[in-house]
């Protein structure tokens, strides 16, 4: 589904991603773990070109999206993204947050979008918040809305950038539950997270990144049960 | 015998229905302010959007047209903000439109173009004050640059720039008095004409100073009310 070849990214002379090649297959749940500053968020943000790669190519369903001629908005309509800090639009109601993009991009009419927003909100147990504003919601509720907002575009793939890192501990569970349900429904997901339990339970493949490189990748049972790279062993001994 | 103070004010404001002239001048002053402000805000918005669009382009996709526009906008703000307002008004009147008889029209342009440069910087600051995550969220949903600006960034920026925009309105309101120097018949024009005719400048000048001050105070009060209301919507 996504094919990454020799992806490099540097900010100034600081090399953040160092020649990463990866392939993400439909239905896969790829979990990216690693110490902070390892480039995992940058890697994720390159996938929908929120960061412009310095070198290398990224293809999405056969289209080379790093080509400057590609209409990036159309590509992004098929990739949902969830941010660490939710980034809900504070000037709109929850319903409007969800329906704005599908309506403006011509995916559906306002009534259809409203209906979809209603059923999506029901799915994450927030039906009564449709007319509320983001500032009235808790962190966990905001993040569930953010997930639903991305889903309203009916994406082929969902990117999660540390979706639970900014949450109070008691709210992490409710967000992870929504993500697990999404995974069960067969959504292709790329998740950058520090939640090792989630990686183990949901991930079909775990990437360990450090220093801008993928040092080790394996199914979670293998990666957590039998880590090979010394950096990974060291990392796991600190976080587990 | 010297006339009493009260008599001097009566002469300056009441005799021959002179108060009508002040009101006429006030009308022109307000008209100048509002038209120049609208003109300035529109111009400023365009300049601000061009400049921030230019700064946010993806590397390797630099649009050459946008590059040229950006340079023009930069020259515009630099020149306008770097030269005195009165000099600009004189240039509009005597160099660019020497045959134009309607001096108010020239003042509209001069004041509007001047204000636009300041408003552009105010709006640009406002656009930058909105968290980058907001436009990232908009773009990640597949919204284009202009939709993201229109529905997400500009409405949030508006609240942040309101105090500076109010400040600009006050500056512009007072700067309309410069139009007197090119023959614009606004408040100062009538006050100095009346002062010349009655050989007494003090009452008319103090009078219009009080009128300027009163309007600025009323406007500041209204602005405070609007800001409080916008803030309340944050805490809903």
Tab-separated table of C-alpha atoms in Angstrom:
chain	number	residue	atom	x	y	z
A	1	UNK	CA	0.000	0.000	0.000
A	2	UNK	CA	2.811	2.352	0.910
A	3	UNK	CA	6.265	1.847	-0.414
A	4	UNK	CA	9.118	3.864	1.048
A	5	UNK	CA	12.489	3.851	-0.650
A	6	UNK	CA	15.665	5.312	0.839
A	7	UNK	CA	13.759	7.979	2.708
A	8	UNK	CA	16.015	10.608	4.273
A	9	UNK	CA	15.105	13.791	6.046
A	10	UNK	CA	17.348	16.378	7.554
A	11	UNK	CA	16.580	19.586	9.378
A	12	UNK	CA	19.510	21.848	8.577
A	13	UNK	CA	22.543	19.594	8.941
A	14	UNK	CA	20.804	17.358	11.469
A	15	UNK	CA	19.961	14.055	9.812
A	16	UNK	CA	16.693	12.774	11.304
A	17	UNK	CA	15.885	9.946	8.915
A	18	UNK	CA	18.713	8.020	7.370
A	19	UNK	CA	17.758	6.043	4.284
A	20	UNK	CA	14.649	4.181	5.414
A	21	UNK	CA	13.056	1.617	3.112
A	22	UNK	CA	9.781	0.072	4.175
A	23	UNK	CA	6.702	-1.481	2.669
A	24	UNK	CA	3.331	-1.322	4.356
A	25	UNK	CA	0.802	-3.887	3.170
A	26	UNK	CA	-2.982	-3.453	3.174
A	27	UNK	CA	-4.482	-4.446	6.522
A	28	UNK	CA	-1.184	-4.323	8.338
A	29	UNK	CA	-0.872	-2.685	11.734
A	30	UNK	CA	2.647	-1.337	11.873
A	31	UNK	CA	3.726	-0.052	15.270
A	32	UNK	CA	6.792	2.161	15.445
A	33	UNK	CA	8.637	2.336	18.754
A	34	UNK	CA	11.926	3.875	19.780
A	35	UNK	CA	13.523	6.453	22.047
A	36	UNK	CA	12.535	10.104	21.629
A	37	UNK	CA	14.477	11.841	18.895
A	38	UNK	CA	14.793	8.606	16.968
A	39	UNK	CA	12.849	10.023	14.005
A	40	UNK	CA	9.707	7.921	14.370
A	41	UNK	CA	7.316	10.880	14.310
A	42	UNK	CA	9.180	12.419	11.388
A	43	UNK	CA	8.927	9.103	9.538
A	44	UNK	CA	5.172	9.072	10.084
A	45	UNK	CA	4.788	12.712	9.053
A	46	UNK	CA	6.718	12.031	5.860
A	47	UNK	CA	4.161	9.406	4.858
A	48	UNK	CA	1.516	12.068	4.206
A	49	UNK	CA	4.096	14.720	3.371
A	50	UNK	CA	3.505	16.932	6.383
A	51	UNK	CA	7.285	16.811	6.267
A	52	UNK	CA	8.963	16.999	2.899
A	53	UNK	CA	11.567	14.267	2.518
A	54	UNK	CA	15.078	15.442	1.725
A	55	UNK	CA	15.728	12.372	-0.387
A	56	UNK	CA	14.058	9.135	-1.386
A	57	UNK	CA	10.594	8.321	-2.696
A	58	UNK	CA	7.261	7.370	-1.184
A	59	UNK	CA	4.548	5.650	-3.201
A	60	UNK	CA	0.956	5.275	-2.134
A	61	UNK	CA	-1.093	2.714	-4.042
A	62	UNK	CA	1.276	2.892	-6.956
A	63	UNK	CA	1.492	6.710	-7.165
A	64	UNK	CA	4.819	8.309	-6.356
A	65	UNK	CA	3.547	10.982	-3.976
A	66	UNK	CA	6.930	12.604	-3.487
A	67	UNK	CA	6.671	13.748	-7.099
A	68	UNK	CA	6.077	17.527	-6.954
A	69	UNK	CA	3.382	17.223	-9.643
A	70	UNK	CA	1.140	14.992	-7.518
A	71	UNK	CA	-1.953	16.690	-6.073
A	72	UNK	CA	-1.137	16.063	-2.454
A	73	UNK	CA	-4.571	17.081	-1.135
A	74	UNK	CA	-6.169	14.208	-3.029
A	75	UNK	CA	-3.641	11.765	-1.600
A	76	UNK	CA	-4.156	13.037	1.932
A	77	UNK	CA	-7.917	12.557	1.613
A	78	UNK	CA	-7.194	8.848	1.627
A	79	UNK	CA	-4.896	8.911	4.652
A	80	UNK	CA	-6.260	9.789	8.065
A	81	UNK	CA	-3.967	11.231	10.671
A	82	UNK	CA	-4.314	11.507	14.444
A	83	UNK	CA	-2.018	13.849	16.335
A	84	UNK	CA	-0.532	13.800	19.786
A	85	UNK	CA	-2.219	17.093	20.674
A	86	UNK	CA	-5.544	16.224	19.014
A	87	UNK	CA	-5.627	19.453	16.980
A	88	UNK	CA	-9.384	19.720	17.021
A	89	UNK	CA	-10.636	23.020	15.620
A	90	UNK	CA	-11.634	25.059	18.697
A	91	UNK	CA	-13.815	27.440	16.687
A	92	UNK	CA	-16.257	24.731	15.583
A	93	UNK	CA	-18.646	22.294	17.207
A	94	UNK	CA	-17.693	18.627	17.319
A	95	UNK	CA	-20.116	17.885	14.482
A	96	UNK	CA	-18.606	20.633	12.351
A	97	UNK	CA	-15.090	19.380	13.145
A	98	UNK	CA	-16.104	16.022	11.699
A	99	UNK	CA	-18.116	17.173	8.699
A	100	UNK	CA	-15.985	20.080	7.455
A	101	UNK	CA	-13.484	18.089	5.405
A	102	UNK	CA	-15.856	15.523	3.837
A	103	UNK	CA	-18.202	18.311	2.732
A	104	UNK	CA	-15.553	20.782	1.526
A	105	UNK	CA	-13.657	18.163	-0.446
A	106	UNK	CA	-16.877	17.132	-2.172
A	107	UNK	CA	-16.882	13.627	-0.734
A	108	UNK	CA	-20.467	14.011	0.482
A	109	UNK	CA	-23.294	16.467	1.073
A	110	UNK	CA	-23.810	18.182	4.423
A	111	UNK	CA	-26.801	15.960	5.356
A	112	UNK	CA	-24.899	12.781	4.543
A	113	UNK	CA	-21.920	14.038	6.535
A	114	UNK	CA	-24.109	14.936	9.512
A	115	UNK	CA	-25.591	11.461	9.446
A	116	UNK	CA	-22.140	9.897	9.231
A	117	UNK	CA	-20.893	12.089	12.083
A	118	UNK	CA	-23.824	10.899	14.176
A	119	UNK	CA	-23.101	7.233	13.617
A	120	UNK	CA	-19.345	7.679	14.119
A	121	UNK	CA	-19.914	9.551	17.362
A	122	UNK	CA	-22.207	6.780	18.505
A	123	UNK	CA	-19.422	4.323	17.837
A	124	UNK	CA	-17.098	6.170	20.213
A	125	UNK	CA	-19.856	6.867	22.736
A	126	UNK	CA	-19.949	10.619	22.290
A	127	UNK	CA	-23.371	11.128	20.722
A	128	UNK	CA	-24.299	13.747	23.323
A	129	UNK	CA	-21.230	15.880	22.473
A	130	UNK	CA	-22.121	16.603	18.842
A	131	UNK	CA	-22.999	20.233	19.551
A	132	UNK	CA	-20.324	20.814	22.159
A	133	UNK	CA	-17.079	22.683	21.486
A	134	UNK	CA	-13.668	21.011	21.892
A	135	UNK	CA	-12.880	23.046	25.018
A	136	UNK	CA	-15.738	21.291	26.822
A	137	UNK	CA	-14.257	17.826	26.262
A	138	UNK	CA	-11.705	15.853	28.230
A	139	UNK	CA	-8.446	14.815	26.578
A	140	UNK	CA	-9.645	11.286	25.962
A	141	UNK	CA	-12.886	12.531	24.454
A	142	UNK	CA	-10.988	14.966	22.230
A	143	UNK	CA	-8.755	12.233	20.909
A	144	UNK	CA	-11.714	9.968	20.178
A	145	UNK	CA	-13.296	12.828	18.241
A	146	UNK	CA	-10.027	13.366	16.382
A	147	UNK	CA	-10.011	9.706	15.339
A	148	UNK	CA	-13.611	9.934	14.190
A	149	UNK	CA	-12.872	13.153	12.298
A	150	UNK	CA	-10.173	11.353	10.334
A	151	UNK	CA	-12.458	8.362	9.741
A	152	UNK	CA	-15.178	10.591	8.284
A	153	UNK	CA	-12.992	10.960	5.183
A	154	UNK	CA	-13.235	7.165	4.738
A	155	UNK	CA	-9.462	6.789	4.524
A	156	UNK	CA	-7.615	3.725	3.279
A	157	UNK	CA	-5.001	4.098	5.961
A	158	UNK	CA	-4.694	5.698	9.367
A	159	UNK	CA	-1.562	7.300	10.785
A	160	UNK	CA	-1.307	7.779	14.548
A	161	UNK	CA	1.364	10.081	15.952
A	162	UNK	CA	1.701	9.224	19.660
A	163	UNK	CA	-2.071	9.439	20.136
A	164	UNK	CA	-2.001	8.779	23.885
A	165	UNK	CA	1.142	10.660	24.932
A	166	UNK	CA	-0.659	13.867	25.885
A	167	UNK	CA	-3.423	12.129	27.830
A	168	UNK	CA	-3.944	11.710	31.542
A	169	UNK	CA	-3.229	8.071	32.423
A	170	UNK	CA	-6.850	7.187	33.157
A	171	UNK	CA	-7.886	8.282	29.658
A	172	UNK	CA	-5.368	6.246	27.703
A	173	UNK	CA	-7.534	3.137	27.821
A	174	UNK	CA	-10.595	4.665	26.145
A	175	UNK	CA	-8.520	5.875	23.189
A	176	UNK	CA	-6.650	2.596	22.808
A	177	UNK	CA	-9.990	0.746	22.843
A	178	UNK	CA	-11.184	2.780	19.857
A	179	UNK	CA	-7.928	2.047	18.033
A	180	UNK	CA	-8.184	-1.657	18.817
A	181	UNK	CA	-11.700	-1.760	17.434
A	182	UNK	CA	-10.500	-0.003	14.315
A	183	UNK	CA	-7.724	-2.576	13.968
A	184	UNK	CA	-10.226	-5.419	14.327
A	185	UNK	CA	-12.289	-3.902	11.505
A	186	UNK	CA	-9.261	-4.351	9.251
A	187	UNK	CA	-8.004	-0.767	8.912
A	188	UNK	CA	-4.423	-0.401	7.773
A	189	UNK	CA	-2.625	1.465	10.535
A	190	UNK	CA	0.771	2.970	11.222
A	191	UNK	CA	1.086	3.852	14.894
A	192	UNK	CA	3.911	5.681	16.610
A	193	UNK	CA	3.502	4.995	20.314
A	194	UNK	CA	5.089	4.378	23.658
A	195	UNK	CA	2.307	1.960	24.634
A	196	UNK	CA	4.156	-1.355	24.517
A	197	UNK	CA	1.035	-3.259	25.582
A	198	UNK	CA	-0.817	-1.909	22.566
A	199	UNK	CA	2.102	-2.737	20.253
A	200	UNK	CA	2.145	-6.297	21.545
A	201	UNK	CA	-1.592	-6.812	21.355
A	202	UNK	CA	-2.504	-5.075	18.092
A	203	UNK	CA	0.666	-4.789	16.035
A	204	UNK	CA	1.200	-7.151	13.163
A	205	UNK	CA	4.736	-5.823	12.850
A	206	UNK	CA	6.812	-3.652	15.134
A	207	UNK	CA	9.595	-1.365	13.932
A	208	UNK	CA	12.249	-0.271	16.366
A	209	UNK	CA	13.822	3.020	15.313
A	210	UNK	CA	16.868	4.759	16.701
A	211	UNK	CA	19.161	7.371	15.205
A	212	UNK	CA	16.988	7.758	12.088
A	213	UNK	CA	17.219	4.088	11.134
A	214	UNK	CA	14.995	1.063	11.566
A	215	UNK	CA	17.301	-1.134	13.638
A	216	UNK	CA	14.997	-4.079	14.054
A	217	UNK	CA	11.606	-5.190	12.787
A	218	UNK	CA	9.601	-8.262	13.629
A	219	UNK	CA	6.158	-9.419	14.743
A	220	UNK	CA	5.619	-8.217	18.307
A	221	UNK	CA	5.984	-11.627	19.995
A	222	UNK	CA	9.403	-12.036	18.448
A	223	UNK	CA	10.586	-8.447	18.850
A	224	UNK	CA	9.601	-8.223	22.499
A	225	UNK	CA	10.358	-11.870	23.358
A	226	UNK	CA	13.657	-12.191	21.613
A	227	UNK	CA	15.225	-8.787	20.857
A	228	UNK	CA	18.516	-9.020	19.006
A	229	UNK	CA	19.917	-5.536	18.561
A	230	UNK	CA	21.712	-4.260	21.695
A	231	UNK	CA	20.016	-0.861	21.346
A	232	UNK	CA	16.616	-2.541	21.358
A	233	UNK	CA	17.536	-4.689	24.365
A	234	UNK	CA	18.653	-1.573	26.179
A	235	UNK	CA	15.471	0.317	25.195
A	236	UNK	CA	13.159	-2.500	26.241
A	237	UNK	CA	14.927	-2.929	29.564
A	238	UNK	CA	14.112	0.710	30.299
A	239	UNK	CA	10.494	0.837	29.184
A	240	UNK	CA	9.149	-2.571	30.162
B	1	UNK	CA	-13.062	95.016	25.076
B	2	UNK	CA	-11.942	91.421	24.777
B	3	UNK	CA	-14.797	88.897	24.300
B	4	UNK	CA	-15.349	86.428	27.150
B	5	UNK	CA	-14.374	82.800	26.784
B	6	UNK	CA	-17.992	81.707	26.501
B	7	UNK	CA	-18.547	84.278	23.775
B	8	UNK	CA	-15.556	82.987	21.828
B	9	UNK	CA	-17.008	79.476	21.874
B	10	UNK	CA	-20.424	80.772	20.836
B	11	UNK	CA	-18.785	82.565	17.919
B	12	UNK	CA	-16.864	79.438	16.879
B	13	UNK	CA	-19.707	76.944	17.175
B	14	UNK	CA	-23.123	78.559	17.125
B	15	UNK	CA	-22.995	81.766	15.106
B	16	UNK	CA	-24.305	81.335	11.566
B	17	UNK	CA	-25.017	77.646	12.255
B	18	UNK	CA	-21.277	76.834	12.204
B	19	UNK	CA	-21.867	73.628	14.187
B	20	UNK	CA	-23.249	72.143	10.980
B	21	UNK	CA	-19.846	72.550	9.376
B	22	UNK	CA	-18.171	70.590	12.190
B	23	UNK	CA	-20.685	67.813	11.781
B	24	UNK	CA	-20.136	67.848	8.033
B	25	UNK	CA	-16.392	67.566	8.691
B	26	UNK	CA	-16.957	64.787	11.194
B	27	UNK	CA	-19.012	62.923	8.600
B	28	UNK	CA	-16.174	63.152	6.096
B	29	UNK	CA	-13.665	62.110	8.750
B	30	UNK	CA	-15.668	59.009	9.647
B	31	UNK	CA	-16.268	58.209	5.988
B	32	UNK	CA	-12.547	58.498	5.302
B	33	UNK	CA	-11.757	56.250	8.260
B	34	UNK	CA	-14.236	53.526	7.384
B	35	UNK	CA	-13.558	53.415	3.644
B	36	UNK	CA	-9.775	53.541	4.143
B	37	UNK	CA	-9.989	50.851	6.814
B	38	UNK	CA	-12.039	48.503	4.618
B	39	UNK	CA	-9.647	49.150	1.743
B	40	UNK	CA	-6.679	48.654	4.088
B	41	UNK	CA	-8.011	45.417	5.588
B	42	UNK	CA	-8.728	43.891	2.176
B	43	UNK	CA	-5.313	44.911	0.871
B	44	UNK	CA	-3.652	43.769	4.098
B	45	UNK	CA	-5.419	40.406	3.985
B	46	UNK	CA	-4.248	39.746	0.436
B	47	UNK	CA	-0.670	40.755	1.264
B	48	UNK	CA	-0.659	38.715	4.479
B	49	UNK	CA	-2.017	35.591	2.747
B	50	UNK	CA	0.478	35.920	-0.115
B	51	UNK	CA	3.368	36.313	2.300
B	52	UNK	CA	2.426	33.436	4.563
B	53	UNK	CA	1.533	31.208	1.603
B	54	UNK	CA	4.976	31.912	0.225
B	55	UNK	CA	6.665	31.063	3.499
B	56	UNK	CA	4.774	27.780	3.889
B	57	UNK	CA	5.453	26.249	0.500
B	58	UNK	CA	6.814	22.762	0.239
B	59	UNK	CA	10.461	22.630	-0.676
B	60	UNK	CA	10.908	21.775	-4.328
B	61	UNK	CA	7.435	23.104	-5.148
B	62	UNK	CA	8.189	26.807	-4.958
B	63	UNK	CA	5.733	28.627	-7.148
B	64	UNK	CA	7.583	31.316	-9.176
B	65	UNK	CA	4.466	33.534	-9.452
B	66	UNK	CA	4.096	33.448	-5.693
B	67	UNK	CA	7.771	34.330	-5.386
B	68	UNK	CA	7.318	37.477	-7.487
B	69	UNK	CA	4.133	38.442	-5.609
B	70	UNK	CA	5.941	37.954	-2.326
B	71	UNK	CA	8.751	40.296	-3.371
B	72	UNK	CA	6.191	42.915	-4.488
B	73	UNK	CA	4.395	42.623	-1.159
B	74	UNK	CA	7.643	43.020	0.734
B	75	UNK	CA	8.572	46.130	-1.268
B	76	UNK	CA	5.085	47.518	-0.608
B	77	UNK	CA	5.220	47.093	3.175
B	78	UNK	CA	8.811	48.326	3.375
B	79	UNK	CA	8.206	51.497	1.358
B	80	UNK	CA	4.878	52.378	2.988
B	81	UNK	CA	6.047	51.727	6.522
B	82	UNK	CA	9.354	53.451	5.875
B	83	UNK	CA	8.051	56.821	4.628
B	84	UNK	CA	5.934	59.455	6.388
B	85	UNK	CA	2.205	59.360	5.841
B	86	UNK	CA	2.049	63.054	4.885
B	87	UNK	CA	4.781	62.623	2.282
B	88	UNK	CA	2.806	59.731	0.797
B	89	UNK	CA	-0.368	61.821	0.667
B	90	UNK	CA	1.520	64.611	-1.126
B	91	UNK	CA	2.942	62.124	-3.616
B	92	UNK	CA	-0.534	60.730	-4.340
B	93	UNK	CA	-1.926	64.252	-4.757
B	94	UNK	CA	0.787	66.117	-6.635
B	95	UNK	CA	2.728	63.354	-8.408
B	96	UNK	CA	0.365	60.499	-9.141
B	97	UNK	CA	-3.046	62.204	-9.445
B	98	UNK	CA	-2.200	65.896	-10.104
B	99	UNK	CA	-5.372	66.450	-12.131
B	100	UNK	CA	-7.796	64.762	-9.760
B	101	UNK	CA	-10.098	67.431	-8.266
B	102	UNK	CA	-11.775	65.107	-5.759
B	103	UNK	CA	-9.255	65.271	-2.933
B	104	UNK	CA	-11.289	62.953	-0.717
B	105	UNK	CA	-10.927	60.222	-3.316
B	106	UNK	CA	-7.153	60.720	-3.295
B	107	UNK	CA	-7.223	60.624	0.516
B	108	UNK	CA	-9.153	57.318	0.417
B	109	UNK	CA	-6.410	55.797	-1.684
B	110	UNK	CA	-3.540	57.338	0.261
B	111	UNK	CA	-4.889	56.357	3.665
B	112	UNK	CA	-6.066	52.925	2.520
B	113	UNK	CA	-2.769	52.011	0.907
B	114	UNK	CA	-0.932	53.214	3.988
B	115	UNK	CA	-3.162	51.339	6.379
B	116	UNK	CA	-2.953	48.173	4.267
B	117	UNK	CA	0.761	47.851	4.946
B	118	UNK	CA	0.240	47.957	8.701
B	119	UNK	CA	-2.812	45.722	8.608
B	120	UNK	CA	-0.860	43.199	6.514
B	121	UNK	CA	1.735	42.857	9.255
B	122	UNK	CA	-0.981	42.641	11.930
B	123	UNK	CA	-2.786	39.871	10.038
B	124	UNK	CA	0.435	38.041	9.271
B	125	UNK	CA	1.269	38.061	12.965
B	126	UNK	CA	-2.229	36.784	13.700
B	127	UNK	CA	-1.928	33.957	11.175
B	128	UNK	CA	1.403	32.944	12.685
B	129	UNK	CA	-0.084	32.981	16.180
B	130	UNK	CA	-2.402	30.074	15.340
B	131	UNK	CA	-0.785	26.781	16.326
B	132	UNK	CA	0.810	25.023	13.347
B	133	UNK	CA	-1.030	21.858	14.387
B	134	UNK	CA	-4.287	23.497	13.308
B	135	UNK	CA	-3.312	23.886	9.677
B	136	UNK	CA	-1.554	20.502	9.759
B	137	UNK	CA	-4.812	18.933	10.916
B	138	UNK	CA	-6.712	20.716	8.157
B	139	UNK	CA	-4.239	19.701	5.474
B	140	UNK	CA	-3.996	16.113	6.747
B	141	UNK	CA	-7.744	15.805	6.171
B	142	UNK	CA	-7.168	16.684	2.532
B	143	UNK	CA	-8.392	20.276	2.723
B	144	UNK	CA	-6.543	22.651	0.414
B	145	UNK	CA	-4.492	25.622	1.555
B	146	UNK	CA	-7.251	28.176	1.021
B	147	UNK	CA	-10.000	26.117	2.672
B	148	UNK	CA	-7.715	25.519	5.647
B	149	UNK	CA	-7.071	29.253	5.883
B	150	UNK	CA	-10.695	30.221	5.426
B	151	UNK	CA	-12.358	27.825	7.849
B	152	UNK	CA	-9.650	27.051	10.385
B	153	UNK	CA	-6.787	29.535	10.585
B	154	UNK	CA	-8.369	32.932	9.777
B	155	UNK	CA	-11.314	32.612	12.207
B	156	UNK	CA	-8.891	31.809	15.019
B	157	UNK	CA	-6.426	34.485	13.965
B	158	UNK	CA	-9.204	37.081	13.924
B	159	UNK	CA	-9.669	36.878	17.676
B	160	UNK	CA	-5.947	37.312	18.261
B	161	UNK	CA	-5.597	40.355	16.019
B	162	UNK	CA	-8.661	42.233	17.224
B	163	UNK	CA	-6.772	44.400	19.761
B	164	UNK	CA	-4.109	45.422	17.226
B	165	UNK	CA	-6.737	45.973	14.555
B	166	UNK	CA	-8.643	48.273	16.909
B	167	UNK	CA	-5.425	50.134	17.530
B	168	UNK	CA	-4.923	50.528	13.790
B	169	UNK	CA	-8.478	51.861	13.471
B	170	UNK	CA	-7.739	54.528	16.092
B	171	UNK	CA	-4.475	55.516	14.391
B	172	UNK	CA	-6.208	55.724	11.032
B	173	UNK	CA	-9.096	57.737	12.466
B	174	UNK	CA	-6.691	60.363	13.756
B	175	UNK	CA	-4.504	60.269	10.641
B	176	UNK	CA	-7.458	61.306	8.499
B	177	UNK	CA	-6.713	64.832	9.742
B	178	UNK	CA	-3.692	64.778	7.421
B	179	UNK	CA	-6.127	64.913	4.502
B	180	UNK	CA	-6.587	68.572	5.405
B	181	UNK	CA	-3.127	69.237	4.000
B	182	UNK	CA	-4.201	68.133	0.517
B	183	UNK	CA	-7.520	69.977	0.684
B	184	UNK	CA	-9.717	67.179	1.977
B	185	UNK	CA	-12.692	68.825	3.659
B	186	UNK	CA	-12.732	66.916	6.924
B	187	UNK	CA	-12.926	68.081	10.529
B	188	UNK	CA	-9.571	69.848	10.778
B	189	UNK	CA	-10.234	71.632	7.483
B	190	UNK	CA	-13.446	73.212	8.807
B	191	UNK	CA	-11.913	73.975	12.197
B	192	UNK	CA	-8.994	75.863	10.686
B	193	UNK	CA	-11.234	77.633	8.172
B	194	UNK	CA	-13.508	78.812	10.960
B	195	UNK	CA	-10.488	79.740	13.059
B	196	UNK	CA	-9.185	81.868	10.181
B	197	UNK	CA	-12.506	83.567	9.550
B	198	UNK	CA	-13.136	84.464	13.209
B	199	UNK	CA	-9.476	85.286	13.945
B	200	UNK	CA	-9.685	82.864	16.883
B	201	UNK	CA	-8.178	79.387	16.549
B	202	UNK	CA	-8.450	78.203	20.116
B	203	UNK	CA	-12.170	77.275	20.384
B	204	UNK	CA	-12.482	75.362	17.092
B	205	UNK	CA	-9.250	73.426	17.610
B	206	UNK	CA	-10.050	72.477	21.200
B	207	UNK	CA	-13.533	71.600	20.023
B	208	UNK	CA	-12.449	69.118	17.386
B	209	UNK	CA	-9.770	67.698	19.686
B	210	UNK	CA	-12.557	66.888	22.134
B	211	UNK	CA	-14.583	65.315	19.314
B	212	UNK	CA	-11.662	63.093	18.259
B	213	UNK	CA	-11.089	62.087	21.858
B	214	UNK	CA	-14.753	61.318	22.532
B	215	UNK	CA	-14.981	59.043	19.491
B	216	UNK	CA	-11.773	57.208	20.380
B	217	UNK	CA	-13.076	56.623	23.918
B	218	UNK	CA	-16.418	55.308	22.637
B	219	UNK	CA	-14.661	53.061	20.144
B	220	UNK	CA	-12.266	51.680	22.768
B	221	UNK	CA	-15.230	50.853	24.990
B	222	UNK	CA	-17.038	49.061	22.152
B	223	UNK	CA	-13.908	47.128	21.296
B	224	UNK	CA	-13.515	46.006	24.901
B	225	UNK	CA	-17.078	44.722	24.876
B	226	UNK	CA	-16.544	42.778	21.651
B	227	UNK	CA	-13.335	41.224	22.974
B	228	UNK	CA	-15.043	40.140	26.170
B	229	UNK	CA	-17.803	38.504	24.179
B	230	UNK	CA	-15.321	36.632	21.965
B	231	UNK	CA	-13.456	35.454	25.036
B	232	UNK	CA	-16.660	34.164	26.578
B	233	UNK	CA	-17.186	31.863	23.626
B	234	UNK	CA	-13.867	30.246	24.544
B	235	UNK	CA	-15.176	29.157	27.877
B	236	UNK	CA	-18.463	27.808	26.624
